[in-house]
């Protein structure tokens, strides 16, 4: 029996994000909210472990109230319970503040052997929450997992680094962050999603996890967002004219300016 | 009050990457009038770092630091950071670095900005301004860390390596921080065969379609890919009908989906099936001799021309740039 | 000369107790027969039950129109002719035998008269002799086909050898017996049994009247064979005699184009219980009617011969799929073991384009698509799909279009055009449903722009839904995600009601089919018209006038979902004819025999295990007509053929063009004022 906590984040479908030409702001209206891909991998892995070893899976998400949809999908895939951490006071959280809330939630749940999360989220690509959470909960961390095997309290993880693959061993409880190669997540049908509303979902606020204002949101963050600037919009559709040599020159110069070509 | 030291620390478990960090670190430490400090686990690498500009190297020659492992390195670096109180720590954003940096930052209860695209000191030289890209590439956020040390993870290739100066002098500080046994045991490690980067992982992709007339002509595309440092991809007919390339290199609706920084489509018309595979590319460039080819609608830059003429010229141009 | 009316001598040359012995023996065979039928029907009923005999009149009519008339059988001329010979031959012989039975055992008892007398009897004898020959001819052709010619997908089994042999021997011995009787009795009307008569002459010439001594043995031999053949019916493929009419009787009465509906989402939402088993994974999950249909297969191979997936050498062959299901049913009657994997490979199920050529061809009314979609539903329910299928379904649910392109971009195709949304212009005559392909695929955006040109020229007040338009998820239904389809249907119907939509115009046959045939079940009550119908009517009524085009040779590809599914063939052709000096050259397989482009059944969105490509096979067929235009009426056909054109890469290939584009090019500019 292995009780697992899976971290799930609802993100905007980043491929659909665009800059509005007039307001020069990122348009989020009409952009679908989806479960971050690697979190689906995390859920799938948890479900496979449960199918093999038994146990309970609790999916946790921290976000606005809409994140409940992400948890429904998690339940439909096979999680047993869901917890939504939502509170206006969470807004403005950096990775540390997010991890603090998650750590408090995880501590409140108490009964877990394994935390599985995605190595990074599809909107931020920060790679931080997993290791910070592991540090806060004093758990060993296994990152970039492509395979997880459990034998009693022993855990064996295959990891994917740039130039090598590792097989490491450790003991439960621990935190594992997964990458997309680990599995193909199952797709819940609409029926499964509708049926999942029967599974228990708790909604916790800052009070439920006993954190004070100074530990949350903007105040509780260790790094601060000074400013953000809009970087690009739609495809530029620039046709580089001229004879071959001229066009090529214009292209290389443009690509250098874009920062995608070295030189 | 004693003057605060504002040393810039750099660390990467990969020496070549560390040299890049030293390059930028040097600029920063000069601006701050402080020392550039590297972290090394062998005296040979300590000497290398000094030759590459480090003013000081903290050397910890500990058996548990032989192989990179997040627990041991976090123990070592956190104790040293608490002792020496650096201004900032630049960590190479390898996968190892990315798992080390946040854990170390949490232990030090400090801020960390990962995958930075730019680091500069602010006007008052009080903070490091660290930029990163979010929202699918649409936003550039500028962050600072509210506490010290300010930690940033720096991708490979962002900064140039510092110049090698064999006569540069520096100080090696031998340290012996307490390092606990790691919580994980490495059972096995295997090098990955560098068969070439998979298109799904590649940061630069050069892709071709039916514009390439003969199988022998593929070499033109491969040469260009090599020159620009990219992986080779193709459209569906090349892989499925002609079988000039294996399926793993076919990019499209029922093939691979890619998200490189740079995608070059050569002789690809741009049917919707292909576009759905390349949408997430940061910059798309197309070369096609049909001015009405749909690919141009989906590109940032396009050249209307014969790819048999354009590609060789482009390959030369890119090679020239790499040389300079 | 004795003056007697021509009549039939009952049990001629046979001892007195023959009837008694015969009926006793027959009853034994009858028991075997009845038991066999019972066993088979019991096997069907082990499946999920669901007895439907509503609208009995239409059902019975369907049996006559489809089965008894042999209408579908004769669609293929040569084998149809062959079967017709066997069918008619045995039908007449059966009637003949029944007449004998009625005559001797009923009529004479009750009415003290005989039917088989006089001129009627003479005609009777001549007919039976003639049709016996007909039957023999048919059987000989059948044997020749299965053993010598061996066309593709026509397996030869022990069953076939047994049946053909026994029937042939029955017929031949029948003639011999007739010959013997005529040789011995020599009635004046002998020549009317013209075959038997010649046999009798031959016998007399060679053996003489003593040939009568072998008659009783031959008679018993013939009777035994006949009874065996009858008893064998429920144990061999002869059972199609019973299953075909029953299958036609109980076949679903849904309109063509409407897939089966395994649950009603509205009911489930009301009850809150979503724990419904969807899809078939074991043979027991199929309804009894479907199981009956699997058993009806005569392995004629026609379905596989017209199947595009089979032509492309995918793992799918519709006949083999059905036969595999039948075999599982026969061997594991109460089975709960999974079909998919051990018996049916997943790839067989995914390779189906739902083009309906198989169902259209099947003479015994098997619905292969129903079975395939049923099994797909199970696979979808398990959720273990490859990435492309997952992406498709994720795209539908998060982006409301199968491409996964931004919802906010839905109206980009109309940039610069005078197109109003329903929100901007709620008082419209027609809602122009652009569809996902017409909205997002650049190739088909051109068709949408052509449609706008046509609509303006004809001065039609139309609106589009713009960013409110969402995929109707027809593709989800075909791939087996029924829930998502129904959810989308309910949402869209509500949206249509909000804008009081009366008529929807679409350029996509898939949208057309689903709106027309599948949406009424969920409460829709609007008209839907396909753009070819619409444009043809505009031209005919004079609302749209065209300049005269240049000389063209055009071949038209009938989209499966417009043609075979909805019987719309002529509108496109009438449009093409009005484009000027246009010669229409039909491809070999056209109209209801059209060969799929390969995109249907969700195949456009994922990769299928195949050796050839369906769209290239069809494109070659188009090239063979040496036309300079391949006209299409479906965005997916257009996309598939453009892809094929790129693969073929030849300058002599026809240009692929939607009918609307051809029309828009010829609109007289004066129409816009």
Coordinates of N, CA and C in Angstrom, one line a residue, chain B residues 126-318:
Chain B
X126 N 22.4 47.7 -6.4 CA 22.0 47.0 -5.2 C 21.5 45.6 -5.5
X127 N 20.9 45.4 -6.6 CA 20.3 44.1 -6.9 C 20.8 43.6 -8.2
X128 N 20.7 42.3 -8.4 CA 20.9 41.7 -9.7 C 19.5 41.6 -10.3
X129 N 19.4 42.2 -11.5 CA 18.1 42.1 -12.2 C 18.2 40.8 -13.1
X130 N 17.3 39.9 -12.8 CA 17.4 38.6 -13.5 C 16.1 38.5 -14.4
X131 N 16.3 38.4 -15.7 CA 15.2 38.2 -16.6 C 14.9 36.8 -16.9
X132 N 13.6 36.5 -17.1 CA 13.2 35.2 -17.6 C 12.0 35.3 -18.5
X133 N 11.8 34.3 -19.3 CA 10.7 34.4 -20.3 C 9.5 33.5 -19.8
X134 N 8.3 34.0 -19.8 CA 7.2 33.2 -19.4 C 6.0 33.4 -20.4
X135 N 4.9 32.8 -20.0 CA 3.6 32.9 -20.8 C 3.9 32.6 -22.3
X136 N 4.5 31.4 -22.5 CA 4.7 30.9 -23.8 C 5.6 31.8 -24.7
X137 N 6.5 32.5 -24.0 CA 7.4 33.4 -24.7 C 6.9 34.8 -25.0
X138 N 5.7 35.1 -24.4 CA 5.1 36.4 -24.7 C 5.5 37.4 -23.7
X139 N 6.0 37.0 -22.5 CA 6.4 38.0 -21.5 C 7.9 37.8 -21.1
X140 N 8.5 38.9 -20.8 CA 9.8 38.8 -20.2 C 9.7 39.4 -18.8
X141 N 9.9 38.6 -17.8 CA 9.8 39.1 -16.4 C 11.1 39.4 -15.9
X142 N 11.2 40.5 -15.1 CA 12.4 40.9 -14.5 C 12.3 40.7 -13.0
X143 N 13.1 39.8 -12.4 CA 13.0 39.5 -11.0 C 14.2 39.9 -10.2
X144 N 14.0 40.2 -9.0 CA 15.1 40.3 -8.1 C 14.9 39.4 -6.9
X145 N 16.0 39.0 -6.2 CA 15.8 38.2 -5.0 C 15.8 39.2 -3.8
X146 N 14.9 39.0 -2.9 CA 14.8 39.9 -1.8 C 15.9 39.7 -0.8
X147 N 16.5 38.5 -0.8 CA 17.5 38.3 0.2 C 18.8 37.8 -0.5
X148 N 19.8 37.8 0.3 CA 21.1 37.3 -0.2 C 21.4 35.9 0.3
X149 N 22.1 35.1 -0.4 CA 22.6 35.3 -1.8 C 21.5 35.3 -2.8
X150 N 21.7 36.0 -3.9 CA 20.7 36.0 -5.0 C 21.1 34.9 -5.9
X151 N 20.2 33.9 -6.1 CA 20.6 32.7 -6.9 C 20.0 32.8 -8.3
X152 N 20.8 32.5 -9.3 CA 20.2 32.4 -10.6 C 20.8 31.2 -11.3
X153 N 19.9 30.5 -12.1 CA 20.5 29.4 -12.9 C 20.6 29.9 -14.3
X154 N 21.7 29.6 -14.9 CA 22.1 30.2 -16.2 C 22.2 29.1 -17.3
X155 N 21.4 29.2 -18.3 CA 21.5 28.2 -19.4 C 22.8 28.2 -20.1
X156 N 23.2 27.1 -20.6 CA 24.4 27.0 -21.4 C 24.3 27.8 -22.6
X157 N 25.4 28.5 -23.0 CA 25.4 29.3 -24.2 C 24.8 30.7 -24.1
X158 N 24.4 31.0 -22.9 CA 23.8 32.4 -22.7 C 25.0 33.4 -22.7
X159 N 26.1 33.0 -22.0 CA 27.2 33.9 -21.9 C 28.4 33.3 -22.5
X160 N 29.3 34.2 -22.9 CA 30.5 33.7 -23.6 C 31.5 33.2 -22.5
X161 N 32.3 32.3 -22.8 CA 33.3 31.8 -21.8 C 34.3 33.0 -21.5
X162 N 34.8 32.9 -20.3 CA 35.8 33.9 -20.0 C 37.1 33.6 -20.7
X163 N 37.9 34.6 -21.0 CA 39.1 34.3 -21.7 C 40.1 33.6 -20.8
X164 N 40.9 32.7 -21.4 CA 41.9 31.9 -20.6 C 43.1 32.8 -20.4
X165 N 43.5 33.0 -19.1 CA 44.6 33.8 -18.8 C 45.6 33.0 -17.9
X166 N 46.5 32.3 -18.5 CA 47.4 31.4 -17.7 C 48.1 32.1 -16.6
X167 N 48.3 33.4 -16.8 CA 49.1 34.0 -15.7 C 48.2 34.7 -14.6
X168 N 46.9 34.5 -14.7 CA 46.0 35.1 -13.7 C 46.3 34.4 -12.4
X169 N 46.4 35.2 -11.3 CA 46.6 34.7 -10.0 C 45.3 34.7 -9.2
X170 N 45.2 33.6 -8.4 CA 44.0 33.6 -7.5 C 44.3 32.8 -6.2
X171 N 43.4 32.9 -5.3 CA 43.6 32.2 -4.0 C 42.7 31.0 -3.9
X172 N 43.3 29.9 -3.5 CA 42.5 28.6 -3.3 C 42.3 28.5 -1.8
X173 N 41.0 28.5 -1.4 CA 40.6 28.3 0.0 C 40.2 26.9 0.2
X174 N 40.9 26.2 1.0 CA 40.4 24.8 1.3 C 39.4 24.8 2.4
X175 N 38.3 24.2 2.1 CA 37.2 24.2 3.2 C 36.8 22.8 3.4
X176 N 36.2 22.6 4.6 CA 35.7 21.2 5.0 C 34.4 21.3 5.6
X177 N 33.4 21.7 4.9 CA 32.0 21.7 5.4 C 31.5 20.3 5.8
X178 N 30.6 20.3 6.7 CA 30.0 19.0 7.1 C 29.1 18.5 6.0
X179 N 29.3 17.3 5.6 CA 28.4 16.8 4.5 C 27.9 15.5 5.0
X180 N 26.6 15.4 5.0 CA 25.9 14.2 5.5 C 25.9 13.2 4.4
X181 N 25.7 11.9 4.7 CA 25.6 10.9 3.7 C 24.3 11.2 2.8
X182 N 24.4 11.0 1.6 CA 23.3 11.3 0.7 C 22.1 10.4 1.0
X183 N 20.9 10.8 0.8 CA 19.7 10.0 1.0 C 19.5 9.0 -0.2
X184 N 20.2 9.2 -1.3 CA 20.0 8.3 -2.4 C 21.3 7.6 -2.8
X185 N 21.2 6.5 -3.4 CA 22.4 5.7 -3.7 C 22.4 5.6 -5.3
X186 N 23.5 5.9 -5.9 CA 23.6 5.7 -7.3 C 23.9 4.2 -7.6
X187 N 23.0 3.6 -8.3 CA 23.2 2.2 -8.6 C 24.0 2.0 -9.9
X188 N 23.6 2.8 -10.9 CA 24.2 2.6 -12.2 C 24.0 3.9 -13.0
X189 N 25.0 4.1 -13.8 CA 24.8 5.2 -14.8 C 25.3 4.8 -16.1
X190 N 24.6 5.3 -17.1 CA 24.9 4.9 -18.5 C 25.0 6.2 -19.3
X191 N 26.1 6.3 -20.1 CA 26.1 7.5 -21.0 C 25.1 7.3 -22.1
X192 N 24.5 8.5 -22.5 CA 23.5 8.4 -23.6 C 24.3 8.5 -24.9
X193 N 23.9 7.6 -25.9 CA 24.6 7.6 -27.2 C 24.2 8.9 -27.8
X194 N 25.2 9.7 -28.2 CA 24.8 11.0 -28.9 C 24.5 10.7 -30.3
X195 N 23.3 10.1 -30.6 CA 23.0 9.7 -31.9 C 22.5 11.0 -32.7
X196 N 22.5 12.0 -32.0 CA 21.9 13.2 -32.6 C 20.7 13.5 -31.8
X197 N 20.4 14.8 -31.6 CA 19.3 15.3 -30.8 C 18.0 14.9 -31.4
X198 N 17.1 14.4 -30.6 CA 15.7 14.1 -31.1 C 15.1 15.5 -31.5
X199 N 14.3 15.4 -32.5 CA 13.7 16.7 -32.9 C 12.8 17.2 -31.8
X200 N 12.2 16.3 -31.0 CA 11.3 16.8 -30.0 C 12.0 17.6 -28.9
X201 N 13.3 17.3 -28.8 CA 14.1 18.0 -27.7 C 14.9 19.2 -28.3
X202 N 15.1 19.2 -29.6 CA 16.1 20.1 -30.2 C 15.7 21.6 -30.0
X203 N 16.7 22.4 -29.9 CA 16.5 23.9 -29.8 C 16.5 24.5 -31.1
X204 N 17.2 23.9 -32.1 CA 17.2 24.4 -33.5 C 16.9 23.2 -34.4
X205 N 15.9 23.4 -35.3 CA 15.6 22.4 -36.2 C 15.6 22.9 -37.6
X206 N 16.2 22.1 -38.5 CA 16.2 22.4 -39.9 C 15.4 21.3 -40.6
X207 N 14.3 21.7 -41.2 CA 13.3 20.7 -41.7 C 13.1 20.9 -43.2
X208 N 12.9 19.8 -43.9 CA 12.7 19.9 -45.3 C 11.5 19.1 -45.8
X209 N 11.0 19.4 -47.0 CA 9.9 18.7 -47.6 C 10.1 18.4 -49.0
X210 N 9.1 18.3 -49.8 CA 9.2 17.9 -51.2 C 10.0 18.9 -52.1
X211 N 10.3 20.0 -51.5 CA 11.2 20.9 -52.3 C 12.5 20.3 -52.6
X212 N 12.9 19.4 -51.7 CA 14.2 18.7 -52.0 C 13.9 17.5 -53.0
X213 N 14.5 17.6 -54.1 CA 14.0 16.7 -55.2 C 14.5 15.3 -55.1
X214 N 15.8 15.2 -54.7 CA 16.3 13.8 -54.7 C 16.9 13.5 -53.3
X215 N 17.0 12.2 -53.1 CA 17.5 11.7 -51.8 C 18.9 12.2 -51.6
X216 N 19.7 12.2 -52.7 CA 21.1 12.6 -52.6 C 21.2 14.1 -52.1
X217 N 20.2 14.9 -52.5 CA 20.2 16.3 -52.1 C 20.0 16.6 -50.7
X218 N 19.6 15.6 -49.9 CA 19.4 15.7 -48.5 C 20.7 16.3 -47.8
X219 N 21.9 15.9 -48.4 CA 23.1 16.3 -47.8 C 23.2 17.8 -47.6
X220 N 22.6 18.5 -48.5 CA 22.6 20.0 -48.5 C 21.9 20.5 -47.2
X221 N 20.8 19.8 -46.9 CA 20.1 20.2 -45.6 C 20.9 19.8 -44.4
X222 N 21.5 18.6 -44.5 CA 22.3 18.1 -43.3 C 23.5 19.0 -43.0
X223 N 24.1 19.4 -44.1 CA 25.2 20.3 -43.9 C 24.8 21.6 -43.3
X224 N 23.7 22.1 -43.7 CA 23.2 23.4 -43.1 C 22.9 23.1 -41.6
X225 N 22.2 22.0 -41.4 CA 21.8 21.7 -40.0 C 23.1 21.6 -39.1
X226 N 24.1 21.0 -39.6 CA 25.4 20.9 -38.9 C 25.9 22.3 -38.6
X227 N 25.9 23.1 -39.6 CA 26.5 24.5 -39.5 C 25.8 25.3 -38.4
X228 N 24.5 25.1 -38.4 CA 23.7 25.9 -37.5 C 23.5 25.3 -36.1
X229 N 23.9 24.0 -36.0 CA 23.8 23.3 -34.8 C 22.4 22.8 -34.5
X230 N 21.8 22.3 -35.5 CA 20.4 21.9 -35.3 C 20.1 20.5 -35.7
X231 N 19.0 20.0 -35.3 CA 18.6 18.6 -35.7 C 17.8 18.7 -37.0
X232 N 17.8 17.6 -37.7 CA 17.1 17.5 -39.0 C 15.7 16.9 -38.8
X233 N 14.7 17.6 -39.4 CA 13.4 17.1 -39.4 C 12.8 17.1 -40.8
X234 N 11.6 16.6 -41.0 CA 11.0 16.6 -42.3 C 9.5 16.6 -42.2
X235 N 8.9 16.8 -43.4 CA 7.4 16.8 -43.5 C 7.0 15.3 -43.8
X236 N 5.7 15.1 -43.7 CA 5.2 13.7 -43.8 C 5.7 12.9 -45.0
X237 N 5.6 13.5 -46.2 CA 5.9 12.6 -47.4 C 7.3 12.1 -47.4
X238 N 8.2 12.9 -46.8 CA 9.6 12.5 -46.8 C 9.8 11.2 -46.0
X239 N 9.1 11.2 -44.8 CA 9.3 10.0 -43.9 C 8.4 8.9 -44.3
X240 N 7.1 9.2 -44.6 CA 6.2 8.1 -44.8 C 6.1 7.6 -46.2
X241 N 6.1 8.4 -47.2 CA 6.0 8.0 -48.6 C 7.4 7.6 -49.1
X242 N 8.4 8.5 -49.0 CA 9.6 8.3 -49.7 C 10.6 7.5 -48.8
X243 N 10.3 7.6 -47.5 CA 11.1 6.9 -46.5 C 12.6 7.3 -46.6
X244 N 12.8 8.6 -46.8 CA 14.2 9.0 -46.8 C 14.7 9.2 -45.4
X245 N 13.8 9.4 -44.4 CA 14.2 9.6 -43.0 C 13.2 8.8 -42.2
X246 N 13.7 8.3 -41.0 CA 12.8 7.5 -40.1 C 11.7 8.4 -39.6
X247 N 10.6 7.7 -39.1 CA 9.4 8.4 -38.6 C 9.7 9.4 -37.5
X248 N 10.7 9.1 -36.7 CA 10.9 9.9 -35.5 C 11.3 11.4 -36.0
X249 N 11.6 11.5 -37.2 CA 12.0 12.9 -37.7 C 10.9 13.6 -38.4
X250 N 9.8 12.9 -38.5 CA 8.7 13.5 -39.2 C 7.9 14.4 -38.3
X251 N 7.7 15.6 -38.6 CA 7.1 16.6 -37.8 C 5.7 16.9 -38.3
X252 N 4.7 16.8 -37.5 CA 3.4 17.1 -38.1 C 2.3 16.6 -37.2
X253 N 1.1 16.6 -37.7 CA -0.1 16.2 -37.0 C 0.0 14.8 -36.4
X254 N 0.4 13.9 -37.2 CA 0.5 12.5 -36.7 C 1.9 12.1 -36.5
X255 N 2.8 13.1 -36.3 CA 4.2 12.8 -36.1 C 4.7 13.5 -34.8
X256 N 5.9 14.1 -34.9 CA 6.4 14.8 -33.7 C 5.9 16.2 -33.6
X257 N 5.7 16.7 -32.4 CA 5.4 18.1 -32.1 C 6.7 18.7 -31.5
X258 N 7.1 19.8 -32.0 CA 8.4 20.4 -31.6 C 8.2 21.8 -31.1
X259 N 9.2 22.2 -30.2 CA 9.2 23.6 -29.8 C 10.6 24.1 -29.7
X260 N 11.2 24.3 -30.8 CA 12.6 24.8 -30.8 C 12.6 26.3 -30.7
X261 N 13.8 26.9 -30.5 CA 13.9 28.3 -30.5 C 13.8 28.8 -32.0
X262 N 14.4 27.9 -32.9 CA 14.5 28.3 -34.3 C 14.1 27.1 -35.1
X263 N 13.1 27.4 -36.0 CA 12.7 26.3 -36.9 C 12.8 26.8 -38.3
X264 N 13.6 26.1 -39.1 CA 13.8 26.5 -40.5 C 13.1 25.5 -41.4
X265 N 12.1 25.9 -42.2 CA 11.4 25.0 -43.1 C 11.8 25.3 -44.5
X266 N 12.5 24.2 -45.1 CA 13.0 24.4 -46.4 C 12.2 23.5 -47.4
X267 N 11.6 24.2 -48.4 CA 10.9 23.5 -49.4 C 9.7 22.7 -48.8
X268 N 9.0 23.3 -47.8 CA 7.8 22.8 -47.2 C 6.7 23.7 -47.5
X269 N 5.6 23.2 -48.0 CA 4.5 24.0 -48.5 C 3.7 24.6 -47.3
X270 N 3.6 23.9 -46.2 CA 2.9 24.4 -45.0 C 1.5 24.0 -44.9
X271 N 1.2 22.8 -45.3 CA -0.2 22.3 -45.0 C -0.5 22.3 -43.5
X272 N -1.7 22.4 -43.2 CA -2.1 22.5 -41.8 C -1.6 21.4 -41.0
X273 N -1.5 20.2 -41.6 CA -1.0 19.0 -40.8 C 0.4 19.3 -40.3
X274 N 1.2 20.0 -41.1 CA 2.6 20.2 -40.7 C 2.6 21.4 -39.7
X275 N 1.8 22.4 -39.9 CA 1.8 23.6 -39.0 C 1.5 23.2 -37.6
X276 N 0.6 22.3 -37.4 CA 0.2 21.9 -36.0 C 1.4 21.3 -35.3
X277 N 2.4 20.8 -36.0 CA 3.5 20.3 -35.3 C 4.6 21.3 -34.9
X278 N 4.5 22.5 -35.6 CA 5.6 23.4 -35.4 C 5.2 24.7 -34.7
X279 N 3.9 24.8 -34.4 CA 3.3 26.0 -33.8 C 4.1 26.6 -32.7
X280 N 4.6 25.8 -31.8 CA 5.2 26.3 -30.6 C 6.7 26.7 -30.8
X281 N 7.1 26.8 -32.0 CA 8.5 27.2 -32.2 C 8.6 28.7 -31.9
X282 N 9.7 29.1 -31.4 CA 9.8 30.6 -31.1 C 9.9 31.4 -32.4
X283 N 10.8 31.0 -33.2 CA 11.0 31.8 -34.5 C 10.9 30.7 -35.6
X284 N 10.1 31.0 -36.6 CA 9.9 30.1 -37.8 C 10.4 30.9 -39.0
X285 N 11.3 30.2 -39.8 CA 11.8 30.8 -41.0 C 11.5 29.8 -42.1
X286 N 11.0 30.3 -43.3 CA 10.7 29.5 -44.4 C 11.4 29.9 -45.6
X287 N 11.8 28.8 -46.4 CA 12.4 29.0 -47.7 C 11.6 28.2 -48.7
X288 N 10.9 28.9 -49.7 CA 10.1 28.2 -50.6 C 10.0 29.0 -51.9
X289 N 10.0 28.3 -53.0 CA 10.0 29.1 -54.2 C 8.6 29.5 -54.7
X290 N 7.6 29.1 -54.0 CA 6.2 29.4 -54.3 C 5.8 30.6 -53.4
X291 N 5.7 31.8 -53.9 CA 5.3 32.9 -53.0 C 4.0 32.7 -52.3
X292 N 3.1 31.8 -52.9 CA 1.8 31.6 -52.3 C 1.8 30.5 -51.3
X293 N 2.9 29.9 -51.0 CA 2.9 28.7 -50.1 C 2.4 29.1 -48.8
X294 N 1.4 28.4 -48.2 CA 0.8 28.7 -46.9 C 1.8 28.9 -45.8
X295 N 3.0 28.3 -45.9 CA 4.0 28.3 -44.9 C 4.4 29.7 -44.5
X296 N 4.3 30.6 -45.5 CA 4.7 32.0 -45.2 C 3.8 32.7 -44.2
X297 N 2.5 32.3 -44.3 CA 1.6 32.9 -43.3 C 1.9 32.5 -41.9
X298 N 2.6 31.4 -41.7 CA 2.9 30.9 -40.3 C 4.3 31.2 -39.9
X299 N 5.1 32.0 -40.8 CA 6.5 32.2 -40.5 C 6.7 33.6 -40.0
X300 N 7.9 33.7 -39.3 CA 8.3 35.1 -38.9 C 9.1 35.7 -40.1
X301 N 10.0 34.9 -40.7 CA 10.8 35.3 -41.8 C 10.7 34.4 -42.9
X302 N 10.6 34.9 -44.1 CA 10.6 34.0 -45.3 C 11.4 34.5 -46.4
X303 N 12.0 33.6 -47.1 CA 12.7 33.9 -48.4 C 12.0 33.1 -49.5
X304 N 11.6 33.9 -50.5 CA 11.0 33.3 -51.7 C 12.1 33.0 -52.6
X305 N 12.4 31.7 -52.8 CA 13.5 31.5 -53.7 C 13.8 30.0 -53.8
X306 N 14.8 29.6 -54.6 CA 15.1 28.2 -54.8 C 16.0 27.8 -53.7
X307 N 15.6 26.8 -53.0 CA 16.4 26.4 -51.8 C 17.7 25.8 -52.2
X308 N 17.8 25.3 -53.4 CA 19.1 24.8 -53.9 C 20.1 25.9 -54.1
X309 N 19.6 27.1 -54.2 CA 20.5 28.3 -54.3 C 20.7 28.9 -52.9
X310 N 19.6 29.1 -52.2 CA 19.6 29.8 -50.9 C 20.4 29.0 -49.8
X311 N 20.1 27.7 -49.7 CA 20.7 26.9 -48.6 C 22.2 27.0 -48.6
X312 N 22.9 26.7 -49.7 CA 24.4 26.8 -49.6 C 24.9 28.1 -49.2
X313 N 24.2 29.2 -49.7 CA 24.7 30.5 -49.3 C 24.4 30.7 -47.8
X314 N 23.3 30.3 -47.3 CA 23.0 30.4 -45.9 C 23.9 29.6 -45.1
X315 N 24.3 28.4 -45.5 CA 25.2 27.6 -44.8 C 26.5 28.3 -44.6
X316 N 27.0 28.8 -45.7 CA 28.3 29.6 -45.6 C 28.2 30.7 -44.7
X317 N 27.1 31.5 -44.8 CA 26.9 32.6 -43.9 C 26.9 32.2 -42.4
X318 N 26.3 31.2 -42.1 CA 26.2 30.7 -40.7 C 27.6 30.3 -40.2

